[in-house]
Coordinates of C-alpha atoms and ligand atoms in Angstrom, one line a residue:
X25 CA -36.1 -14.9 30.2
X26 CA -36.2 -11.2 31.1
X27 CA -34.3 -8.4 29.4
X28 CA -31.1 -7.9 30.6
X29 CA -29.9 -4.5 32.2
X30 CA -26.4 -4.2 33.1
X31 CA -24.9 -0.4 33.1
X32 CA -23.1 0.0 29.6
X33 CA -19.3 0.8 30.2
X34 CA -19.0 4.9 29.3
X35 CA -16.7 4.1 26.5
X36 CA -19.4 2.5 24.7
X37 CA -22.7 4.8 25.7
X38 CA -24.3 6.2 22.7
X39 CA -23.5 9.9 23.7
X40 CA -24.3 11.5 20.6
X41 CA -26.7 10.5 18.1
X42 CA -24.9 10.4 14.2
X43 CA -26.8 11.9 11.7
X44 CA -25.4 10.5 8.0
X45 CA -26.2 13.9 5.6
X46 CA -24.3 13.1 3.2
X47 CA -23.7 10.8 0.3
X48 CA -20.5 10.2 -1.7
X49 CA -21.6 10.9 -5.6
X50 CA -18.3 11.8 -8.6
X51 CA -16.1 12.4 -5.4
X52 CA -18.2 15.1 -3.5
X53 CA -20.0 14.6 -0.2
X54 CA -23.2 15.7 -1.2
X55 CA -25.8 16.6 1.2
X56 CA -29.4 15.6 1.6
X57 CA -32.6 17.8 3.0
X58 CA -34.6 14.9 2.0
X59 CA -36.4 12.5 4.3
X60 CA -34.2 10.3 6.8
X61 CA -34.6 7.0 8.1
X62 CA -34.0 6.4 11.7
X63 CA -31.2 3.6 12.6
X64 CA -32.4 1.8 15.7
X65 CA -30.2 -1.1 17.6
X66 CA -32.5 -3.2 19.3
X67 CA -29.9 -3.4 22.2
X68 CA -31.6 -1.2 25.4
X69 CA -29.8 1.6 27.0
X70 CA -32.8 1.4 29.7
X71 CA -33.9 -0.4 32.4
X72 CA -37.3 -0.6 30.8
X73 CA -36.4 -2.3 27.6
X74 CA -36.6 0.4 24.9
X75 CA -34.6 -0.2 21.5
X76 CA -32.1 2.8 21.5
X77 CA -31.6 5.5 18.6
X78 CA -28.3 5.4 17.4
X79 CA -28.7 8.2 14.2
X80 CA -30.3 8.6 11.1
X81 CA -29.4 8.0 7.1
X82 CA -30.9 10.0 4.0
X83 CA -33.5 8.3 2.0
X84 CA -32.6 8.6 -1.7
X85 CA -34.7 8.0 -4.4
X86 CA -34.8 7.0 -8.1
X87 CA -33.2 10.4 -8.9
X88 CA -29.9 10.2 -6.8
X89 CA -29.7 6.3 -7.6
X90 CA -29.5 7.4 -11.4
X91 CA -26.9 10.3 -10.5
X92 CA -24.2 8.2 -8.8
X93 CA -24.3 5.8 -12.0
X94 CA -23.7 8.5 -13.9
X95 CA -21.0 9.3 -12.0
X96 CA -19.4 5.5 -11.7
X97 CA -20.0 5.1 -15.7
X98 CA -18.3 8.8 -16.6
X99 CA -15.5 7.6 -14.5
X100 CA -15.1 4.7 -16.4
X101 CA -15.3 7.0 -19.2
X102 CA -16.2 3.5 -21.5
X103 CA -12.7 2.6 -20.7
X104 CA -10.9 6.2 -21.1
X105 CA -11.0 6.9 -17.1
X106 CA -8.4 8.2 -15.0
X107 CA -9.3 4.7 -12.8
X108 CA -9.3 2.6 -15.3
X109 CA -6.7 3.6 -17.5
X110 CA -4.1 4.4 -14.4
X111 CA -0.9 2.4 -13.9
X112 CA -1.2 -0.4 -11.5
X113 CA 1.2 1.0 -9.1
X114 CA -0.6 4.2 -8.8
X115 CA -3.7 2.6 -7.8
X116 CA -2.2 0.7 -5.7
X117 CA -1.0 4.0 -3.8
X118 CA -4.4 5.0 -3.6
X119 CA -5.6 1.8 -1.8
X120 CA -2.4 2.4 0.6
X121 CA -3.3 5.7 1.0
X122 CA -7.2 4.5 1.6
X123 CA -6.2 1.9 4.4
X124 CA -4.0 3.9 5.9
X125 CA -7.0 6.4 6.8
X126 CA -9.3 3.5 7.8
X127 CA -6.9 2.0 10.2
X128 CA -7.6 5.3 12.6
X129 CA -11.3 4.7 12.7
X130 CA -11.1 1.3 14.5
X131 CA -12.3 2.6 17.8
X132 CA -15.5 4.3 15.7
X133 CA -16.2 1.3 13.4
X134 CA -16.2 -1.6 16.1
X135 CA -18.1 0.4 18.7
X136 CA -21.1 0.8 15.4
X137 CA -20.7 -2.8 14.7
X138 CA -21.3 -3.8 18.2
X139 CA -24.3 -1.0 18.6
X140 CA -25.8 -1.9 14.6
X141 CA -25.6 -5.8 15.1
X142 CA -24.8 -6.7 17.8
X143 CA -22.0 -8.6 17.3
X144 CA -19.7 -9.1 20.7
X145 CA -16.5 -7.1 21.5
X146 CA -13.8 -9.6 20.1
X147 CA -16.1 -10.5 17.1
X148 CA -16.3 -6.9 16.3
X149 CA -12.4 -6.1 16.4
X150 CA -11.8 -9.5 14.7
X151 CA -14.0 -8.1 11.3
X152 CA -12.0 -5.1 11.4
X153 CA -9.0 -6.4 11.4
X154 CA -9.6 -9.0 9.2
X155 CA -10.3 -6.6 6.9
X156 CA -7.8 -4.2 6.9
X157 CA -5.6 -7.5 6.3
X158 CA -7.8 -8.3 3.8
X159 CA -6.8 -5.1 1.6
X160 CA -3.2 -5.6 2.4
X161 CA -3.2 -9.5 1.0
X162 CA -5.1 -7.8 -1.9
X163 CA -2.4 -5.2 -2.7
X164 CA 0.2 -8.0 -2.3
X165 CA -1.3 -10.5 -4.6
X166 CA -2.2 -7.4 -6.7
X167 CA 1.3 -7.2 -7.3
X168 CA 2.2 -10.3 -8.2
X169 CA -0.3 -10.8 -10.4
X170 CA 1.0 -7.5 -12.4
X171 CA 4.5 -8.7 -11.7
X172 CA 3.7 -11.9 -13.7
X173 CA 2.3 -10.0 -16.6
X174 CA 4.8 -8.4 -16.9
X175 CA 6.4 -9.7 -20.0
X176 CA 5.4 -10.8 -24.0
X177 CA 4.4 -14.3 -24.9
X178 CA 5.2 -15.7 -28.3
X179 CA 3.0 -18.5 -29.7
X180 CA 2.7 -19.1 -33.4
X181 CA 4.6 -16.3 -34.8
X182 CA 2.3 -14.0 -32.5
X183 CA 3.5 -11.8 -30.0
X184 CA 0.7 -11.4 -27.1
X185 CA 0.8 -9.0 -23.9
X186 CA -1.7 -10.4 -21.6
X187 CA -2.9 -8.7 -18.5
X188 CA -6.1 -8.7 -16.6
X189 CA -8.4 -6.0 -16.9
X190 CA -11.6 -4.2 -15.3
X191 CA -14.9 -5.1 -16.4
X192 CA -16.4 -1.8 -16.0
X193 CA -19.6 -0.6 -13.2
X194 CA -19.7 -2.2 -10.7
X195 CA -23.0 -2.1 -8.4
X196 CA -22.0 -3.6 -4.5
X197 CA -24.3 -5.0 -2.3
X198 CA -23.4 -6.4 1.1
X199 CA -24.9 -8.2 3.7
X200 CA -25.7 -7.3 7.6
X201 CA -24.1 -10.0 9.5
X202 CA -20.5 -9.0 8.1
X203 CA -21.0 -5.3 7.0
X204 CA -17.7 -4.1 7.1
X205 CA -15.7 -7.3 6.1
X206 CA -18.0 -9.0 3.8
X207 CA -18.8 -5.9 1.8
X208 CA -15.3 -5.0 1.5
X209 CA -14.2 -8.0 0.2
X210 CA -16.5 -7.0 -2.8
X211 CA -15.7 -3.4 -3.2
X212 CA -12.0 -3.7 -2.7
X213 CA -11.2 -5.7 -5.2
X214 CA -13.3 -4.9 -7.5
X215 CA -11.8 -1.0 -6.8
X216 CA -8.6 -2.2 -7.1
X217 CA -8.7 -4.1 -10.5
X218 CA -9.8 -0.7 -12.5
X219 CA -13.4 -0.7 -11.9
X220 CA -15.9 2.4 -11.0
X221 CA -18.4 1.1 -7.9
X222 CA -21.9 2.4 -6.6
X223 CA -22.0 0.8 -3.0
X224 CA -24.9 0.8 -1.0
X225 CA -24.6 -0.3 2.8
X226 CA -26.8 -3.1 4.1
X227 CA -29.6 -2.0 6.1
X228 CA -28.0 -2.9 9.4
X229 CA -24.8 -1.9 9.6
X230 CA -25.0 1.4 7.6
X231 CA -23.6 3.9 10.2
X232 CA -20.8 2.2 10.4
X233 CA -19.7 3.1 7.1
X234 CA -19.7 6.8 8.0
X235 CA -16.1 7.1 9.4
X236 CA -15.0 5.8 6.5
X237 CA -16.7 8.0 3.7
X238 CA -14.1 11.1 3.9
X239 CA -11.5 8.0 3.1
X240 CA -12.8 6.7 0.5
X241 CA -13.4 10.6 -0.9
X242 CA -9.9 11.4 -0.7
X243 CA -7.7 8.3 -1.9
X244 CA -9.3 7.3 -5.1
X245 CA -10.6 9.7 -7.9
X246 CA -14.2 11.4 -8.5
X247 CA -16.5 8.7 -9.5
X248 CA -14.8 5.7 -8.9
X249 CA -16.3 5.0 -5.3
X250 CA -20.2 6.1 -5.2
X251 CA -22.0 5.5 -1.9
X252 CA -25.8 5.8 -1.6
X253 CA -28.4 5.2 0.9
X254 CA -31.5 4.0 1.1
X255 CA -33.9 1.0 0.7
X256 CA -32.2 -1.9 -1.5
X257 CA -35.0 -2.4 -4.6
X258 CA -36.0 1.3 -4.8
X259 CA -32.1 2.3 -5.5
X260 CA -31.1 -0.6 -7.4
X261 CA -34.1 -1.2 -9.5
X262 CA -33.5 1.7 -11.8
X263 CA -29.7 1.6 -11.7
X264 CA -30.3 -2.1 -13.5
X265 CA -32.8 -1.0 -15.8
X266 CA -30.3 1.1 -17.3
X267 CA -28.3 -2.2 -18.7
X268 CA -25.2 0.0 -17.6
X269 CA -24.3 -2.1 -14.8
X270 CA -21.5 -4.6 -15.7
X271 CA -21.1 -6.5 -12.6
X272 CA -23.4 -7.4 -10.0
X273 CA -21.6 -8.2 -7.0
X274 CA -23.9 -9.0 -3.9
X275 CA -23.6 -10.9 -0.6
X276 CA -27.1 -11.7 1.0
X277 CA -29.7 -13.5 -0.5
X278 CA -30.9 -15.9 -3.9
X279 CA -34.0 -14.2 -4.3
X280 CA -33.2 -11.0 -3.7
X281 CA -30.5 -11.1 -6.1
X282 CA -32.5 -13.0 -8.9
X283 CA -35.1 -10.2 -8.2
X284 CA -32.0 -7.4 -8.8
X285 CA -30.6 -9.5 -11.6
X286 CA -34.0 -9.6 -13.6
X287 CA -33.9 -6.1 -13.7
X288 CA -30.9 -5.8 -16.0
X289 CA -31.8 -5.6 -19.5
X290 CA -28.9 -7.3 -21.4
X291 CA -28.2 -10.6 -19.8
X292 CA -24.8 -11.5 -21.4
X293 CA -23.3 -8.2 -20.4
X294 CA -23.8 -8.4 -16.6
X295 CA -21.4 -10.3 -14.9
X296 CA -22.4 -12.2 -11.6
X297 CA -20.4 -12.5 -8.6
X298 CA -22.7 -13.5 -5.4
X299 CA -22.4 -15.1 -2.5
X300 CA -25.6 -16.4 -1.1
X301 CA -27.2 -18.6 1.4
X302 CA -26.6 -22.1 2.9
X303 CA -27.7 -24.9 4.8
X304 CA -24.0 -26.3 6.0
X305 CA -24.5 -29.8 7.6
X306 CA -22.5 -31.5 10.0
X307 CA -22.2 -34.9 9.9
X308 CA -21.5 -36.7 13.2
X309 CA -19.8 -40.4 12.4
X310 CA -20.0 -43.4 14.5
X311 CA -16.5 -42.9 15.8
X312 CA -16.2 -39.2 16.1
X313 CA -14.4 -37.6 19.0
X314 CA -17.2 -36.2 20.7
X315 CA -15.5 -33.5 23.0
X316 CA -13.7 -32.2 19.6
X317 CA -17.0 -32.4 17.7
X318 CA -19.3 -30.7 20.1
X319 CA -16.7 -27.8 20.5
X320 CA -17.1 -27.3 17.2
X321 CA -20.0 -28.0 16.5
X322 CA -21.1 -25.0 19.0
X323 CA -18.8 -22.7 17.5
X324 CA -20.4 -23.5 14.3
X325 CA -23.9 -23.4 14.7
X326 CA -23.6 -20.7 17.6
X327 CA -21.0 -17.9 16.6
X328 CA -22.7 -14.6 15.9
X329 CA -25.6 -16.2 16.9
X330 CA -25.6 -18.5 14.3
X331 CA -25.9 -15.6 11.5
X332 CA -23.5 -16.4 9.2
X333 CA -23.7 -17.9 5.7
X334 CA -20.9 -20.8 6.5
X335 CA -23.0 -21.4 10.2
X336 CA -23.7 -24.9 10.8
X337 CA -27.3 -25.7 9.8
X338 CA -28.5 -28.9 10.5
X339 CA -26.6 -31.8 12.2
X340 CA -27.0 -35.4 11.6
X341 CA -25.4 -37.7 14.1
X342 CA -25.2 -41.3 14.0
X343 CA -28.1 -43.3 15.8
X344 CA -25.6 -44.8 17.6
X345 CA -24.6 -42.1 19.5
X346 CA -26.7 -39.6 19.2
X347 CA -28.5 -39.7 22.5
X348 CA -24.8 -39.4 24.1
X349 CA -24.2 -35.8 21.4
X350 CA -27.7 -34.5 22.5
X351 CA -27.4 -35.0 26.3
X352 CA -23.8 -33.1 26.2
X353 CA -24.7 -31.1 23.3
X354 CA -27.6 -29.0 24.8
X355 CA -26.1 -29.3 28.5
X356 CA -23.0 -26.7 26.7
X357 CA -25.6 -24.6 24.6
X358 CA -27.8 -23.7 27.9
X359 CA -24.3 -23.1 29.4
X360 CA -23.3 -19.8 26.7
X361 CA -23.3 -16.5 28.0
X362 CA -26.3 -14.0 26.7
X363 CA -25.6 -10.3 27.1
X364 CA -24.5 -7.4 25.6
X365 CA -21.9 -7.3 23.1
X366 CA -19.7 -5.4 25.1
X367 CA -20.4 -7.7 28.3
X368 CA -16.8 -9.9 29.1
X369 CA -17.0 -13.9 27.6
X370 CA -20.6 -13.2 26.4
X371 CA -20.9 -15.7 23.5
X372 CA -25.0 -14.5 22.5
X373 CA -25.8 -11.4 21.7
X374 CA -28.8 -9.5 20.6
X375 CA -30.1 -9.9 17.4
X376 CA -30.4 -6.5 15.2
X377 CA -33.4 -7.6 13.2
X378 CA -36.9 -7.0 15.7
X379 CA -38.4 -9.6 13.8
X380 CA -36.1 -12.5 14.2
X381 CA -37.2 -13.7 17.2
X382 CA -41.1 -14.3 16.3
X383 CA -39.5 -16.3 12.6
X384 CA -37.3 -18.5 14.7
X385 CA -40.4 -19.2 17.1
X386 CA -42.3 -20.3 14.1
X387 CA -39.9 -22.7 13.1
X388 CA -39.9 -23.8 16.6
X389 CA -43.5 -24.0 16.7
X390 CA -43.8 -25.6 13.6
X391 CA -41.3 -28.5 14.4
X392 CA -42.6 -29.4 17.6
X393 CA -45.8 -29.2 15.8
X394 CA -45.0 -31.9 13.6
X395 CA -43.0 -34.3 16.6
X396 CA -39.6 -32.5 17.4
X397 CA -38.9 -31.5 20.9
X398 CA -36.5 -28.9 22.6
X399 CA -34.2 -30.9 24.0
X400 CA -32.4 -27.8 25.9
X401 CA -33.8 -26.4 29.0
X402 CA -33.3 -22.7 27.9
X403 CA -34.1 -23.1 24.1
X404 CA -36.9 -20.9 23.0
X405 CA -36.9 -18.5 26.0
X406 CA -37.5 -15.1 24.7
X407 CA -37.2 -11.3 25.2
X408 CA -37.5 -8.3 23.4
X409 CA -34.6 -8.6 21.2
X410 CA -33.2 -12.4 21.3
X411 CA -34.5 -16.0 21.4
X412 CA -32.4 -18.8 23.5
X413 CA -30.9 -21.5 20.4
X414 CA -33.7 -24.1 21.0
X415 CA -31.6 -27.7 20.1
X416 CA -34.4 -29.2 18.2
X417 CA -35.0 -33.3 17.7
X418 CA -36.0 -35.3 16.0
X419 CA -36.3 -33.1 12.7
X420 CA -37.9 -34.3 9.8
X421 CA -37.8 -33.3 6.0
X422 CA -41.5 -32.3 6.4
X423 CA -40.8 -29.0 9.1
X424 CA -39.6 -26.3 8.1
X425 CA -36.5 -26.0 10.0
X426 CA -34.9 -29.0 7.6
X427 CA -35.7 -26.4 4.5
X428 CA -35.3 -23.0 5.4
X429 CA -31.5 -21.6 6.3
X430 CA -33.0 -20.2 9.9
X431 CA -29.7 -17.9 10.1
X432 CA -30.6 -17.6 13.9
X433 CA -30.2 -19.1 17.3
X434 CA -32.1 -23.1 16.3
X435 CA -30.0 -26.0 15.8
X436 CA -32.1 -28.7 14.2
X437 CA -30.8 -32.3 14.5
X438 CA -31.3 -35.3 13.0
X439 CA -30.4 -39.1 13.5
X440 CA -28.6 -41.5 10.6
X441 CA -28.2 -44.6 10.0
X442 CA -27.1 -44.5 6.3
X443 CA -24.8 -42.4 5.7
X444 CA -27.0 -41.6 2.2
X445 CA -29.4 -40.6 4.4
X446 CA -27.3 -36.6 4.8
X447 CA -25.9 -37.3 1.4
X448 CA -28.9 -37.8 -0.4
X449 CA -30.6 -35.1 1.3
X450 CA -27.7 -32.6 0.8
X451 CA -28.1 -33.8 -3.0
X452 CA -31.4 -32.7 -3.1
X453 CA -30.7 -29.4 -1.8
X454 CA -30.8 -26.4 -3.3
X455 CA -27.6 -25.4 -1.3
X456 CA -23.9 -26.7 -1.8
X457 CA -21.3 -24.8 0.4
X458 CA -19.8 -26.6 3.2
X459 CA -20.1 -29.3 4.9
X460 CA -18.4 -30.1 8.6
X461 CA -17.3 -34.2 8.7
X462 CA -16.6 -35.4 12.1
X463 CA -15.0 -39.1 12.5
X464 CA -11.5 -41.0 12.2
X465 CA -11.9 -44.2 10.6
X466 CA -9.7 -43.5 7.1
X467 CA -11.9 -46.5 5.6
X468 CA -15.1 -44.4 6.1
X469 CA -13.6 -41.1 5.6
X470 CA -12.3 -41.7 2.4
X471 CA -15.3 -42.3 0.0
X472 CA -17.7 -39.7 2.2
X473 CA -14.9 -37.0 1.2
X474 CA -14.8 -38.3 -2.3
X475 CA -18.5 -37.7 -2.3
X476 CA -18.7 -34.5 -0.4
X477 CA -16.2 -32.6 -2.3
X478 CA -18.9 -32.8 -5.5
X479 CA -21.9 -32.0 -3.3
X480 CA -20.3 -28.8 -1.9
X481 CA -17.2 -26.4 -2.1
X482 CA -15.7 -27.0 1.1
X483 CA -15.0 -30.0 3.6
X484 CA -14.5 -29.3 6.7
X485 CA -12.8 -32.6 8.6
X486 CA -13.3 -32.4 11.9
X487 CA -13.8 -28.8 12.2
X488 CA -16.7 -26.5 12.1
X489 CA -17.2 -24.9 8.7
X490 CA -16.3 -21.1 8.4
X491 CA -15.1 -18.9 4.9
X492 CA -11.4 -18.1 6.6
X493 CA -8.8 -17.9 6.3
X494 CA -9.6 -15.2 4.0
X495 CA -6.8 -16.7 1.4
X496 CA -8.7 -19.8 0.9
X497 CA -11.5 -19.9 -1.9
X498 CA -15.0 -19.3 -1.1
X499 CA -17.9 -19.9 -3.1
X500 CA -20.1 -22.4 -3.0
X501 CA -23.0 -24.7 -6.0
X502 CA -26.5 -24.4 -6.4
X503 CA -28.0 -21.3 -5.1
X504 CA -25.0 -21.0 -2.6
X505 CA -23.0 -18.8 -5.1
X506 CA -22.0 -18.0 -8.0
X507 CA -18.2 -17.2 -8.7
X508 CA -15.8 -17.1 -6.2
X509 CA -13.9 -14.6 -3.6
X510 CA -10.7 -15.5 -1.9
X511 CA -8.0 -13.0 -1.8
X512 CA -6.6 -14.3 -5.2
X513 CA -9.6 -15.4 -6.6
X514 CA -11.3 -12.4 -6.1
X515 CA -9.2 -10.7 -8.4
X516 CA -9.6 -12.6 -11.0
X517 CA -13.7 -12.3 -10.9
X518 CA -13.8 -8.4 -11.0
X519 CA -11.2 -8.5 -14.3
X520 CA -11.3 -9.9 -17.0
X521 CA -8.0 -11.1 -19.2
X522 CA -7.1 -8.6 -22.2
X523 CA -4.5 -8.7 -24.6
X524 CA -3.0 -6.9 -27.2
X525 CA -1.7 -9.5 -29.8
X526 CA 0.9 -8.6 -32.9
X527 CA 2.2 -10.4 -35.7
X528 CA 6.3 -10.9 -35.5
X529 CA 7.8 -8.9 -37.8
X530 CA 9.7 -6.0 -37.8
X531 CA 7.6 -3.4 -38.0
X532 CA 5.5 -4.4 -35.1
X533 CA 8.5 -5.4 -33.4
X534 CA 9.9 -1.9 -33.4
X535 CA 6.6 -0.2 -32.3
X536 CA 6.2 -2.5 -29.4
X537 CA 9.7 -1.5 -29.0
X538 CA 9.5 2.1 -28.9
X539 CA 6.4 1.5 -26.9
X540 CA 8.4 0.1 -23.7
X541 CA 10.9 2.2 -24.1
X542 CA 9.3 5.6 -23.6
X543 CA 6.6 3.8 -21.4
X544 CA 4.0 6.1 -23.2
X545 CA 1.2 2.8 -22.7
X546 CA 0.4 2.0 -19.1
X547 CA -0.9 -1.2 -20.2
X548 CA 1.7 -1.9 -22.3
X549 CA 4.7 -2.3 -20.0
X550 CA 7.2 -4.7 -17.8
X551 CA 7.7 -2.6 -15.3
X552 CA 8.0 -4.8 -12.4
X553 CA 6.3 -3.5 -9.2
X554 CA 8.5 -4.5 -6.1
Ligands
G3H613 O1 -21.9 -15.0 6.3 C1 -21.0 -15.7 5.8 C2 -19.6 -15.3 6.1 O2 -18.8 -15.3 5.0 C3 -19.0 -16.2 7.1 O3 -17.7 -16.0 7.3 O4 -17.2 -18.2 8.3 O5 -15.6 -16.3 8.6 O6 -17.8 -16.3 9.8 P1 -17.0 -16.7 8.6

């Protein structure tokens, strides 16, 4: 497969290269001299492949790691802060007045996304969107979840105001396959529930976050959104060892975040909120539709090139008719469109790490190696920047392909004739988010679901497995995840519930009294927020 060269559309030619000089520490853009690291996009803007310089990003150290927590825990203030302190409805008004701003930097944002990951035009517009709907659902169920807390309890003679509240410094981490969306649905929340953050862009998809800084400066106070640049373990390594960090929200990988998490020195205090990696399988019934299965089953294992936490894995199909999946299986996967992301109907697109290709040839190697074959005509072809999905079979436990979460262009599958042959693999896994189920017969159905739901978090019947809608809870067992995000549940993991509790009597009864009456406490209050 040779490198593809098609003229890029003006609208999307890198024109200018963007130099990030700043960083966002206690609500001033600060600027570096320091050193720089280049951002490269290993799409071509040549003829003669050549990975193309999109800008550069300051390389912070130890020093300016330590200065934004500083700044996140003085705007927490221990619990004193403007942010943390402020009515709900005024920070609200600050995440209105923060989305408002974002929503004009669209055009900016989608064309970085496509240039920093490659990820294709509608895929692109779609994680934008997503996530400017994302922060509206948040506001909403913000504000209902204040609305019903608004009021006193009375339970054995004791008068209790109970509302959720933050949990203090927040350090964000998000992942490169869903920069924009994935990482905001950390930050925003936890920004919206009261707590200070120190975010740090993943290392592709950093530029991207550029249009947005001057945002994110102006709508919420000094301190309470940090953002730093640099490489991952040298920033966060020292911000953990200060045991000021309260939560650890991160999106990306188990062992990177047991390697961030071992750095904290009080256990108890940090509170986890990850979401990690997974092995997803499908599971191909006897009597499955095979037209509906293999339509999803592409879309699952295939969108964004198969880079996505919920992508589809690993497919067992029954023996049955498995020959009849893989003949029409491969036939559609050598039929998808590979070109830029920009390039109409293209369904692959280059992938933004330079070293993916040569990890998903050694899987390939190492299954064939060991008895699989490619059962595709394309799979495996290879140029500078991308590597054809290779349909592998038959996969065994003992390749590597069956272990490792490839997040890339291979589609191992195997054959069943059990159906505890997936189950009791999936129960030895160290993995447990989703799991795609493709069949009809009720009789069948109904035990495997019964079964499924306590293997994983997620059942997907007859449909390929995906986190959205964004509403719907996502989280996963094992070393899949810990807590979980949803609009609504999201909420509730960045806060914590907190009370102030009084004795009936008359004397409290008249200082709670006076209390919501001249609505001195911001906490204290049933206000309703409309
Ligand atoms: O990388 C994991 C993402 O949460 C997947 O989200 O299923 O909407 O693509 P998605």
């Amino acid at each position: 497969m040779k490198h593809l060269f098609a003229e890029i559309p003006s609208e999307y030619k890198i024109k200018s290269l963007l130099h990030q000089k700043t960083y966002l520490v206690n609500g001033e853009l600060k600027n570096w001299s320091g050193t720089t690291t280049d951002v490269l996009s290993t799409i071509s803007s040549t003829k003669k492949y050549s990975p193309t310089l999109l800008g550069t990003i300051p390389q912070l150290g130890k020093e300016e790691a330590l200065e934004t927590l500083d700044a996140a825990v003085s705007a927490y203030d221990k619990g004193q802060g403007l942010w943390p302190t402020m009515k709900v409805a005024d920070r609200i008004s600050c995440m209105e007045k923060f989305v408002t701003q974002m929503k004009t930097k669209r055009e900016e944002v989608v064309k970085l996304l496509m240039w920093e990951i490659g990820k294709s035009l509608p895929d692109s517009q779609k994680e934008f969107d997503r996530t400017v709907e994302y922060i509206y659902d948040t506001i909403e169920d913000y504000k209902k979840m204040d609305r019903d807390s608004a009021k006193f309890e009375k339970n054995s003679g004791v008068h209790a105001h109970i509302r959720r509240g933050p949990l203090g410094v927040v350090l964000c981490l998000g992942p490169y396959n869903y920069p924009l969306n994935e990482t905001f649905a950390l930050l925003i929340p936890a920004i919206i529930m009261g707590n200070t953050t120190i975010f740090k862009p993943a290392k592709n998809g950093v530029l991207l976050i550029s249009p947005l800084l001057e945002a994110f400066q102006n709508s919420f106070p000094a301190g309470v959104v940090n953002i730093i640049y640099g490489r991952g373990r040298t920033l966060a390594t020292p911000i953990m060892e200060s045991g000021k960090i309260d939560v650890l929200a991160l999106i990306g990988n188990s062992k990177s975040a047991n390697a961030i998490q071992e750095n904290h020195p009080r256990k108890n205090r940090l509170r986890l909120i990850l979401g990690l990696e997974a092995k997803n399988p499908a599971i191909v019934l006897e009597d499955a539709d095979l037209d509906l299965t293999i339509n999803e089953c592409i879309a699952g294992a295939t969108s964004f090139n198969g880079q996505r936490c919920t992508a589809l894995k690993i497919i067992y199909v029954h023996e049955n008719i498995v020959e009849e999946f893989n003949k029409r299986f491969s036939k559609r996967i050598d039929a998808l469109k590979f070109g830029n992301p920009w390039e109409d109907g293209v369904k692959l697109t280059p992938l933004p790490e330079p070293g993916k290709p040569a990890y998903i040839q050694e899987l390939i190697d190492d299954a064939t190696e060991k008895g699989a074959k490619i059962i595709n005509k394309k799979g495996g072809e290879t140029t500078e920047n991308y590597i054809f999905p290779a349909v592998l079979y038959p996969v065994s436990k003992n390749m590597r392909v069956f272990e490792e979460e490839q997040f890339g262009p291979v589609t191992p599958i195997l054959s069943f004739k059990d159906i505890n042959e997936p189950l009791d693999d999936m129960a030895e896994s160290n993995y447990g988010q989703q799991v795609s189920v493709f069949g009809s017969d009720v009789k069948t159905l109904s035990p495997l679901i019964d079964t499924l739901v306590n293997l994983v978090c997620r059942v997907n019947l007859n449909s390929a497995a995906q986190r959205g809608p964004d509403v719907y809870p996502f989280t996963g067992r094992k070393d899949s995840a810990v807590a979980t995000l949803s609009v609504h549940d999201a909420l509730r993991s960045f806060s914590i519930r907190t009370f102030v509790a009084s004795k009936d009597n008359e004397y409290n009864n008249a200082i709670l009294k006076e209390l919501l009456d001249k609505k001195t406490s911001n906490f204290i209050s049933t206000d309703y927020i409309l």
